[in-house]
Coordinates of C-alpha atoms and ligand atoms in Angstrom, one line a residue:
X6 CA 0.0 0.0 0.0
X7 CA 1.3 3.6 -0.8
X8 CA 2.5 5.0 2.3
X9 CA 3.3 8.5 3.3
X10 CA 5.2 10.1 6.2
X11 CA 3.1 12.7 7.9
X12 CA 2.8 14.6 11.1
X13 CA 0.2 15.4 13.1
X14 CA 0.8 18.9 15.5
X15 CA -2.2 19.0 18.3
X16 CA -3.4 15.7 19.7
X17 CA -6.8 16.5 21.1
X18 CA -9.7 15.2 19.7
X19 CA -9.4 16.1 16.1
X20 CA -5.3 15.5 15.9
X21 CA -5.5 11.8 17.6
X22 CA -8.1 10.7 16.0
X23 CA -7.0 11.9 12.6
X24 CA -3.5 10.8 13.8
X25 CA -4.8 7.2 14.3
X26 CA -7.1 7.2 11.2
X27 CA -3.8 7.8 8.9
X28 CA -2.3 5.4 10.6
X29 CA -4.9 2.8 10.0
X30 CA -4.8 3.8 5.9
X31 CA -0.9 2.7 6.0
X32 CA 0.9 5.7 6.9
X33 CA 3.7 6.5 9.0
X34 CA 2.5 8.8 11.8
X35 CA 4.0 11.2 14.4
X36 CA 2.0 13.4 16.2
X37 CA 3.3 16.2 18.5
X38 CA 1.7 17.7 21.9
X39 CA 2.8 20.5 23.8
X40 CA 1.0 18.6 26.6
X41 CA 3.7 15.8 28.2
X42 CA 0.8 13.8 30.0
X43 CA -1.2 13.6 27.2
X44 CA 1.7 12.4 24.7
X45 CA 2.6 9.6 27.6
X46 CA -1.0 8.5 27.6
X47 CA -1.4 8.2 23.7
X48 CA 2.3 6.8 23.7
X49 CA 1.6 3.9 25.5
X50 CA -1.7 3.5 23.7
X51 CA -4.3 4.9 26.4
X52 CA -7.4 7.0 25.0
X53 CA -6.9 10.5 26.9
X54 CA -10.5 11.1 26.4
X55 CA -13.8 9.2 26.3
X56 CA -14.6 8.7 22.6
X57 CA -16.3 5.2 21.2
X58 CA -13.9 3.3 19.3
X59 CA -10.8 5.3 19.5
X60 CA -9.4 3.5 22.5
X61 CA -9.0 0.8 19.8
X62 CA -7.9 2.6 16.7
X63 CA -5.3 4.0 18.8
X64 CA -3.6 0.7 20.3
X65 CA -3.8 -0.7 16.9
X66 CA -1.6 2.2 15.6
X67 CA 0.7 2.4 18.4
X68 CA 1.1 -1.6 18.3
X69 CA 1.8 -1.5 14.2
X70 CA 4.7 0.9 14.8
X71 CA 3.4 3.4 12.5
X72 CA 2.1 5.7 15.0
X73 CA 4.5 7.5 17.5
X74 CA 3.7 10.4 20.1
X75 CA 6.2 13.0 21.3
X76 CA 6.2 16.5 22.9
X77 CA 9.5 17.3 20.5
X78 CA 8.7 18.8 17.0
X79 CA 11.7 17.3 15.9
X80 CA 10.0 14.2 15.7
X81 CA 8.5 15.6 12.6
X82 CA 11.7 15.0 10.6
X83 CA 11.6 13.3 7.4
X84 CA 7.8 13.9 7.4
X85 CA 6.3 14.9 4.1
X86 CA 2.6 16.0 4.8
X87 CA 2.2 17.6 8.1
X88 CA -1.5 18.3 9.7
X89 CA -1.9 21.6 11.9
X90 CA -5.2 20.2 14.5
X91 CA -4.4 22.2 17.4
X92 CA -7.2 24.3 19.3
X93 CA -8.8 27.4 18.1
X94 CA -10.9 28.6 21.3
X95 CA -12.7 31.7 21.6
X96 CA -10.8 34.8 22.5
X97 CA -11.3 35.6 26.3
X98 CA -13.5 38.6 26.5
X99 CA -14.1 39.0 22.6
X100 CA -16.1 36.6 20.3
X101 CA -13.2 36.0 17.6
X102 CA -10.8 33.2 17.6
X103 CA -7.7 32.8 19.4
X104 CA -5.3 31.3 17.1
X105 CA -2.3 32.0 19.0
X106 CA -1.6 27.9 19.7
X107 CA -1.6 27.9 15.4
X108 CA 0.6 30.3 15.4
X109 CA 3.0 28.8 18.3
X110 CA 2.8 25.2 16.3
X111 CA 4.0 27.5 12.9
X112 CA 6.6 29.0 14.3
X113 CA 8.1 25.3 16.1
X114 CA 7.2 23.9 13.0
X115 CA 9.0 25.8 10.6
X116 CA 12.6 25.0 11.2
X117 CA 11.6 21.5 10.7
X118 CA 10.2 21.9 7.7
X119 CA 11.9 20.1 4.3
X120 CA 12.0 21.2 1.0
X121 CA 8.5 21.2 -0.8
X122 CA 6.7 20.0 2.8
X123 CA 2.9 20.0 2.3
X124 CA 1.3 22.3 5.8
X125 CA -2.4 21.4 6.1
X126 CA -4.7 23.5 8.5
X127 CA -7.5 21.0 9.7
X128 CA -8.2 23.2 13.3
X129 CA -11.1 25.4 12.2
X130 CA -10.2 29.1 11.6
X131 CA -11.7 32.6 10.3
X132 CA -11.3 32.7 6.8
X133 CA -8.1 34.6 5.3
X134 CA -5.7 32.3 7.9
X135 CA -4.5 30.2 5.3
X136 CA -2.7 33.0 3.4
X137 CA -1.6 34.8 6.6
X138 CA 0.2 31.3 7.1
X139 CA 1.7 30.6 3.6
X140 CA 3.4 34.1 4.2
X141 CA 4.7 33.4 7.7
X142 CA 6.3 30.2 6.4
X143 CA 7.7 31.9 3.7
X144 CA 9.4 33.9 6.1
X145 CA 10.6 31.1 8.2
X146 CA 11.6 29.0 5.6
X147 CA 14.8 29.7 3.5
X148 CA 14.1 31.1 0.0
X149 CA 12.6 28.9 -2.5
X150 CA 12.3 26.2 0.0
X151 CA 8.9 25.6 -1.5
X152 CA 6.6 24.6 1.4
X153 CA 2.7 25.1 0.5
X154 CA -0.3 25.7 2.8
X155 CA -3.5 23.6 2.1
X156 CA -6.5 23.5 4.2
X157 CA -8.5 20.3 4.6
X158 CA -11.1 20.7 7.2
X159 CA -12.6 18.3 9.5
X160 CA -16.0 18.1 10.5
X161 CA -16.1 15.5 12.9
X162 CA -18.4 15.3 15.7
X163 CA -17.7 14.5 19.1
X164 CA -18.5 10.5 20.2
X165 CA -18.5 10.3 16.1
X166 CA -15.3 11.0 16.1
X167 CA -13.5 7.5 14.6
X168 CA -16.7 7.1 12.8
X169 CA -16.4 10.5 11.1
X170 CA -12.6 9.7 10.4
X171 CA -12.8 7.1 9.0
X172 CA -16.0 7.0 6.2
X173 CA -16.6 11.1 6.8
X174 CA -19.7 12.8 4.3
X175 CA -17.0 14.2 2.7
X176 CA -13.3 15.3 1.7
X177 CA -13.1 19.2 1.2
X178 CA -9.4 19.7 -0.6
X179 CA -8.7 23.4 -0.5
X180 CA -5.1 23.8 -2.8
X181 CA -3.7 26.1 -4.6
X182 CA -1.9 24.2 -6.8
X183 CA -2.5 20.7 -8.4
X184 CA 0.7 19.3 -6.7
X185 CA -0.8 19.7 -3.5
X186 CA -4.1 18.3 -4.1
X187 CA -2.2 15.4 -5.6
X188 CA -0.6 14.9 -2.7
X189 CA -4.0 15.2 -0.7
X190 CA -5.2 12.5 -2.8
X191 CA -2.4 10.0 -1.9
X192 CA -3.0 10.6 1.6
X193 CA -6.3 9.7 1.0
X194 CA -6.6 7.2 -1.4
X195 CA -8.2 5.2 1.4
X196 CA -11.3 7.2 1.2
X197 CA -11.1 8.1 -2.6
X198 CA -11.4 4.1 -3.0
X199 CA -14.5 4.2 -1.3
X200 CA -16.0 6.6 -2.8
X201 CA -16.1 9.3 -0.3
X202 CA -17.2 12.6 -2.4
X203 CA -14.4 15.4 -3.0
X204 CA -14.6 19.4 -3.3
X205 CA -11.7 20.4 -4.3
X206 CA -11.7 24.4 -3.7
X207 CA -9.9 27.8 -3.0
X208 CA -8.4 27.8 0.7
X209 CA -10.8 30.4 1.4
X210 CA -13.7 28.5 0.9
X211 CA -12.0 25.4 2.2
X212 CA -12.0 27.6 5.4
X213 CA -15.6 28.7 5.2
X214 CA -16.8 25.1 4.6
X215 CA -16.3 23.8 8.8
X216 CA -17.5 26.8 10.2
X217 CA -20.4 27.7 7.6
X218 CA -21.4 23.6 8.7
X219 CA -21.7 24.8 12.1
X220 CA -23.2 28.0 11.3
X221 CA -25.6 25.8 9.7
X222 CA -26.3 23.5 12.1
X223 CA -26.1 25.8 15.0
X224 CA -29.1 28.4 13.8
X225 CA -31.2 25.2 12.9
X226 CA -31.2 23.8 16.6
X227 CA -32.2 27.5 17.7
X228 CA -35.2 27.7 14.9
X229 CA -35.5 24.7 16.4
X230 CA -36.2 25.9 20.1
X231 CA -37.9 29.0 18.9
X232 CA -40.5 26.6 17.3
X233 CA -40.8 24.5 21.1
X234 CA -40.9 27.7 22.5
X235 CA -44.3 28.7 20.2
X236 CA -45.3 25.3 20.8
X237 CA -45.5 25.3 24.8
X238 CA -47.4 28.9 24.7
X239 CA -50.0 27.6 21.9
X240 CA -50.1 23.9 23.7
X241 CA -49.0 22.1 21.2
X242 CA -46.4 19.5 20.9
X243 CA -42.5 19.8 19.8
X244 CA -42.0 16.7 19.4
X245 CA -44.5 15.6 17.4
X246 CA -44.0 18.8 14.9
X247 CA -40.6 18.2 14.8
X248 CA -41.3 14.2 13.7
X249 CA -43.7 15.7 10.7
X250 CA -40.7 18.6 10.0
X251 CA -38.3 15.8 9.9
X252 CA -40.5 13.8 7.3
X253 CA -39.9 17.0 4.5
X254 CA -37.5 15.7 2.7
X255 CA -36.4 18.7 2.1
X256 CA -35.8 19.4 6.1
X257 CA -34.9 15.8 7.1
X258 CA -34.8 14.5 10.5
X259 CA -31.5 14.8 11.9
X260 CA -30.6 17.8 13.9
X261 CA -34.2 18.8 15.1
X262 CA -34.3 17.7 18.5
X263 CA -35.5 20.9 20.4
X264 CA -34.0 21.0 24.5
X265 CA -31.8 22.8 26.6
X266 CA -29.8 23.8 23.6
X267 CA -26.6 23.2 22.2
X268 CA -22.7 23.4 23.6
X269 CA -20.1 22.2 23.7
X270 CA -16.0 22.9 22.0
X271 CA -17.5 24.1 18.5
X272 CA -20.2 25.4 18.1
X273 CA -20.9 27.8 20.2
X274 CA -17.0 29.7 19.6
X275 CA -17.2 28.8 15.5
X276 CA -20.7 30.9 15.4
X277 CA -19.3 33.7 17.4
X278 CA -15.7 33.9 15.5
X279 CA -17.9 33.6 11.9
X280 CA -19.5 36.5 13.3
X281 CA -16.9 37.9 14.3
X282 CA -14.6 37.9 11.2
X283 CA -18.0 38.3 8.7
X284 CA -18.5 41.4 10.5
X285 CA -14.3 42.4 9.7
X286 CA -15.2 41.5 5.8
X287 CA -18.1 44.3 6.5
X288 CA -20.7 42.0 6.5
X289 CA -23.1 43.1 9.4
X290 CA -26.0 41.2 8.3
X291 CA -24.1 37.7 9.9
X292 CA -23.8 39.4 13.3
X293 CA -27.9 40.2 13.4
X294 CA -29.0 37.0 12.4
X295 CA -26.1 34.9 14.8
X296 CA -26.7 37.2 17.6
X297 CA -30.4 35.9 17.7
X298 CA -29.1 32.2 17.5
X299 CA -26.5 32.4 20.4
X300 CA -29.7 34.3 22.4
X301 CA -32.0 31.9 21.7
X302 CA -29.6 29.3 22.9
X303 CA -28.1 30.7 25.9
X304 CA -32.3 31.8 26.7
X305 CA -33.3 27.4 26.7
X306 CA -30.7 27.2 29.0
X307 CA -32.3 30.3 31.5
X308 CA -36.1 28.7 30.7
X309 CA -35.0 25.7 32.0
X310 CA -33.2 27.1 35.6
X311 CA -36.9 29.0 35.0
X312 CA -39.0 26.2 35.1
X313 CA -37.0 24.1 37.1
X314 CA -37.2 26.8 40.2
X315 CA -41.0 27.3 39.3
X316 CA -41.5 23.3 39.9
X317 CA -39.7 23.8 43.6
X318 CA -42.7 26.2 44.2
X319 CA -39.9 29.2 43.4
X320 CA -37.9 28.4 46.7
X321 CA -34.8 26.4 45.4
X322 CA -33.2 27.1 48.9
X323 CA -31.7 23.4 50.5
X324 CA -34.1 21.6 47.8
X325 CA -32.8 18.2 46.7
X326 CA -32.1 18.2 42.9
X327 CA -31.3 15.2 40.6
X328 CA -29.3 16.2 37.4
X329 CA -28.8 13.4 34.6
X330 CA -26.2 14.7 32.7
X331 CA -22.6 16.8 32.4
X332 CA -21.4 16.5 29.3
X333 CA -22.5 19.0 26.5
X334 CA -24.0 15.9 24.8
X335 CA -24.4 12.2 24.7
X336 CA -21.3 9.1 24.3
X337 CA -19.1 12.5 25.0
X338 CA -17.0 13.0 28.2
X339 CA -16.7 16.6 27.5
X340 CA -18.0 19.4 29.6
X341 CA -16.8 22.5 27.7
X342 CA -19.7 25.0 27.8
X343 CA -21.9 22.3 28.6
X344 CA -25.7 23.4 28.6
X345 CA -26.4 20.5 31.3
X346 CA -23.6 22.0 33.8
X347 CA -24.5 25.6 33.4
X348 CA -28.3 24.7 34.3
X349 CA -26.4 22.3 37.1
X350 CA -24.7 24.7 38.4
X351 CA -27.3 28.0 38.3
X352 CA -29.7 25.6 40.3
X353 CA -26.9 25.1 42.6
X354 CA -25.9 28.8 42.6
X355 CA -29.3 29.8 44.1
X356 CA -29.0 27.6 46.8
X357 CA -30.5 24.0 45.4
X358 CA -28.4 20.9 46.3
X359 CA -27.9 19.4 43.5
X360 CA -26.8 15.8 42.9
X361 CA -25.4 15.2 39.2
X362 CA -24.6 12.2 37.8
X363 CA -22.9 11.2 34.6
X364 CA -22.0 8.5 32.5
X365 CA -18.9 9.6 31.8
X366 CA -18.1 13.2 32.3
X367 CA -18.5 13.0 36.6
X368 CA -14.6 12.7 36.9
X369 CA -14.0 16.3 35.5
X370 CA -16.2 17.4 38.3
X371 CA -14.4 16.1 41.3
X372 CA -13.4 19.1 43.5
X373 CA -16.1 20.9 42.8
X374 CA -17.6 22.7 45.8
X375 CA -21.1 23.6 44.5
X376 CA -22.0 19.8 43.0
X377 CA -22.5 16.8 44.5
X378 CA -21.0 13.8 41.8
X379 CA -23.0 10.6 42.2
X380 CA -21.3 7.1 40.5
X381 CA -25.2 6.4 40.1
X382 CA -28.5 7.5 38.2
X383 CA -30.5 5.4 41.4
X384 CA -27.4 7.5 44.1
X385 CA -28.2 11.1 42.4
X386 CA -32.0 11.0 42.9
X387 CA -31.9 9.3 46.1
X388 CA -34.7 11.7 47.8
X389 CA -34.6 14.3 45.1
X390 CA -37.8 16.7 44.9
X391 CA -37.0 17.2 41.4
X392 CA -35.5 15.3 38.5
X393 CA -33.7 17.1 35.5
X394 CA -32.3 14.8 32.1
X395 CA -29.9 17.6 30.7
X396 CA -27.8 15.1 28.9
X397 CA -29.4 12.8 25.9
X398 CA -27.5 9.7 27.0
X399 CA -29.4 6.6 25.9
X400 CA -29.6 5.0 29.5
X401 CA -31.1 8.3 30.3
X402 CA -34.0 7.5 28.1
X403 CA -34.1 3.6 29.0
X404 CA -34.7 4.5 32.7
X405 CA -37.2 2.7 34.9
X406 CA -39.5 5.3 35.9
X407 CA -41.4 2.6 38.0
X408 CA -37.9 1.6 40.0
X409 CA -36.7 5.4 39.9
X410 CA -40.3 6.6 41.2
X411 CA -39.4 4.5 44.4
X412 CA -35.8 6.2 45.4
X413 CA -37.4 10.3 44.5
X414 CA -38.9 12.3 46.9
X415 CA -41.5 13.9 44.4
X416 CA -41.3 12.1 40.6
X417 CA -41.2 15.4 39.1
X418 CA -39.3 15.4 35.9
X419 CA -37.8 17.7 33.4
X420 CA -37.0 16.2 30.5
X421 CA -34.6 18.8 29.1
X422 CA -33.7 16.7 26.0
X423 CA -37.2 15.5 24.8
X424 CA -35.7 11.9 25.2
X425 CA -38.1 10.3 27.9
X426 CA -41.6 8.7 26.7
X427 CA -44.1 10.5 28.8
X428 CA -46.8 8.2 28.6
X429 CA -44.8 5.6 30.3
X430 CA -43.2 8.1 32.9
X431 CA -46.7 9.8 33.6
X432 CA -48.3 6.1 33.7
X433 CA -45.5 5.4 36.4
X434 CA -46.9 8.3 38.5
X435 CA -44.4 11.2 37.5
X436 CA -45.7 14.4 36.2
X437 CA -43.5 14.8 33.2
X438 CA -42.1 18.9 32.1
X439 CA -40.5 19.8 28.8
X440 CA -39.8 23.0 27.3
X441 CA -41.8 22.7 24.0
X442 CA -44.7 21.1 25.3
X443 CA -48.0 22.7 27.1
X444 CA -47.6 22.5 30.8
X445 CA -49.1 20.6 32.3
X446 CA -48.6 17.8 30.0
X447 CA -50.5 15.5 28.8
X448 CA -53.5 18.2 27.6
X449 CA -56.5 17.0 28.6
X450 CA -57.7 15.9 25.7
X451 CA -54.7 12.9 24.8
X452 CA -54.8 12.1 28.8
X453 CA -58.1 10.9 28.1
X454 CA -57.1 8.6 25.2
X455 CA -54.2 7.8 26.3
X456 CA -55.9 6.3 29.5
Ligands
LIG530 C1 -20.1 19.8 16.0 C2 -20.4 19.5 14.5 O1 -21.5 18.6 14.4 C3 -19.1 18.8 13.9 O2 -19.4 18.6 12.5 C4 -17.9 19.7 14.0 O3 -16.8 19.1 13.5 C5 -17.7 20.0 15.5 O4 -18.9 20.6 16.1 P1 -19.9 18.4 18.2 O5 -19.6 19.6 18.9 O6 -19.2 17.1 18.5 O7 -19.9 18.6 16.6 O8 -21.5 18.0 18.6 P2 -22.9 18.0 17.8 O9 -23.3 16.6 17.7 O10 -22.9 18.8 16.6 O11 -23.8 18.7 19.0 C6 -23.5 20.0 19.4 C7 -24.5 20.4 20.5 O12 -25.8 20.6 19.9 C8 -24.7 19.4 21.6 O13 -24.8 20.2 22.8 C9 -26.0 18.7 21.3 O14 -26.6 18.2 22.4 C10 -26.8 19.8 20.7 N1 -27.8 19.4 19.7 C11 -27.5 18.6 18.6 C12 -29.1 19.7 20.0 O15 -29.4 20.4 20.9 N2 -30.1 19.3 19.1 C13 -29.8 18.6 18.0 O16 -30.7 18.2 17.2 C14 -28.4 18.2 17.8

């Protein structure tokens, strides 16, 4: 198999699991991290994160030989093709990017750099980076050293991640020349054997394509809540509308499930830094419309503290609270600007004692002053007066209400994620909440056929 020498510089979720994708396809990997525990842990083959399937991927690399780990950029020597993944949060106190970890990797990067080296940007950036970065490693390099910029954006999703890697929706090539797409290709012949549809484009629009996705994806979860929020005041159903929306096949039905909103690494910072930088191109029209998407979203996340405060008869004070969920969102460990914690911890932060408990995410909260961690769902609602599901996990949704019903003080439940079946929950004796749905629910009228 044709195999090509390649870095990989930032191993957090997008760089490792890329790193151990390419290694799968044949290629000789090394992937750098400024972080020395994390390299140690990937090293010797240990998944530094929760993330289906990688655990796997990554001992099969490490175990081949093909894929090595090291906090020295020097271990990018005699690499051909090398990946830029590291993190591009949002800038503290201003809603643009903070690129300054790209920049950091460029500059270690460039002495290292051999004649003709491919750089690939894959961390998600405002568009115009690419060029900035093709002149600063012109700069760095010697003259006519002849390294190019490409950009190759990722879109992959968070417990998707391997998944996503490995037979993604598509390959977006962004080159400027036809050397460097070529070269693309052979790192991906994998794919192009399978079929997987290329765009080969500009590097502008190469950089547009991952954060327009999430621009996307973000303003139709807030339509989304807007349409549960019309819903509750007309007494109507969101989840039902959204199951006839989802049947167009011109909406489809992924992405529509209304809740406490969305969080998490991506895209709340890529809809504020698209913002951001459309507003630097002088296009103010982005910044009106995204406004009212991040507002919408951070407002699900203020109606549910709302309703959760109304349900403890507007005295949260020393009441026992159950919270099903940390993570921003299901088979995820992650807790970065998690809707489910901030609710958590407002509920906590007007006096409610609230229990949380989480698949997988309850480590990251140990030492936390204002949150109780329980190990179990039955240990967190142990005598709780109210129930909250903030996190879509799919044991969530399998629950017992009949078993849980016996540990709760009042079976009270929010379902922040629209994931319980009320019928079976209100059967079982809980009164069931959801933002989206007339309150108290069920109307009158299905409660009577229902019974
Ligand atoms: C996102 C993009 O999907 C991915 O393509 C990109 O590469 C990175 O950003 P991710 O952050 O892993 O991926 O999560 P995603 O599955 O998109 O969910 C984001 C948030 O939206 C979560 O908090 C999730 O719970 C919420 N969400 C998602 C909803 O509220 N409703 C939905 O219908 C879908």
């Amino acid at each position: 198999m044709f195999s090509v020498r390649i870095s990989v510089l930032g191993t957090g979720y997008l760089g490792a699991t890329h790193a151990a994708a390419l290694a799968r396809w044949g290629h000789i990997v090394s992937g750098v991290d400024v972080d020395p525990h994390r390299v140690d842990l990937l090293s010797r083959g240990v998944a530094p994160f929760h993330e289906p399937g990688f655990a796997d991927l990554l001992r099969e690399g490490v175990a081949s030989g093909r894929l090595t780990f090291s906090t020295d950029v020097a271990a990018v020597d005699g690499a051909d093709v090398h990946f830029l993944c590291v993190g591009t949060p949002q800038l503290d106190g201003a809603d643009g990017a903070d690129l300054s970890a790209l920049w950091a990797a460029v500059e270690a990067l460039a002495p290292e750099l051999g004649r003709d080296a491919l750089v690939v940007g894959k961390s998600t950036v405002p568009v115009g980076t690419a060029a900035l970065l093709q002149e600063r490693i012109d700069d760095l390099t010697p003259p006519n050293h002849g390294v190019e910029v490409a950009w190759n954006p990722e879109f992959l999703r968070e417990g998707h991640a391997v998944e996503d890697s490995l037979r993604p929706d598509r390959l977006v090539l962004g080159t400027a020349s036809d050397a460097a797409e070529a070269r693309l290709r052979a790192v991906y012949c994998r794919l192009l054997a399978d079929g997987v549809p290329v765009v080969r484009t500009d590097l502008q629009t190469a950089e547009l394509a991952k954060a327009s996705a999430n621009v996307m994806l973000a303003s139709r979860i807030s339509v989304v809540n807007v349409l549960a929020q019309v819903c509750e005041a007309a007494n109507a159903d969101i989840g039902r509308l959204t199951e006839i929306l989802g049947l167009d096949s011109r909406i489809g039905p992924q992405y529509l499930s209304p809740g406490i909103g969305f969080g998490g690494g991506c895209l709340p910072k890529d809809l504020r830094a698209f913002s951001s930088r459309a507003g630097e191109l002088g296009v103010d029209t982005a910044a009106q419309l995204l406004g009212a998407v991040d507002d919408v979203n951070t407002y699900q996340r203020q109606r549910t503290v709302d309703l959760a405060t109304r349900l403890l008869d507007g005295r949260p004070r020393g009441r026992r609270v159950a919270a099903l969920g940390a993570a921003f969102k299901a088979d995820s460990d992650d807790i970065r600007d998690s809707p489910a914690l901030s609710v958590a911890t407002s509920l906590a932060a007007v006096g409610a004692r609230v229990r949380v408990h989480d698949p997988e995410a309850g480590r990251h909260l140990s030492g936390r002053s204002d949150l109780e961690t329980r190990d179990t769902v039955e240990s967190a609602c142990d005598g709780a007066e109210l129930t909250l599901v903030l996190t879509e996990w799919a044991q969530f949704a399998a629950l017992d209400p009949v078993a849980l019903g016996s540990v709760v003080a009042r079976r009270v439940v929010v379902d922040g994620r629209l994931v319980l079946d009320p019928h079976r929950w209100t059967r079982a004796g809980w009164t069931v909440h959801a933002l989206g749905r007339g309150d108290p629910w069920p109307p009158a009228d299905t409660a009577r056929r229902a019974g």
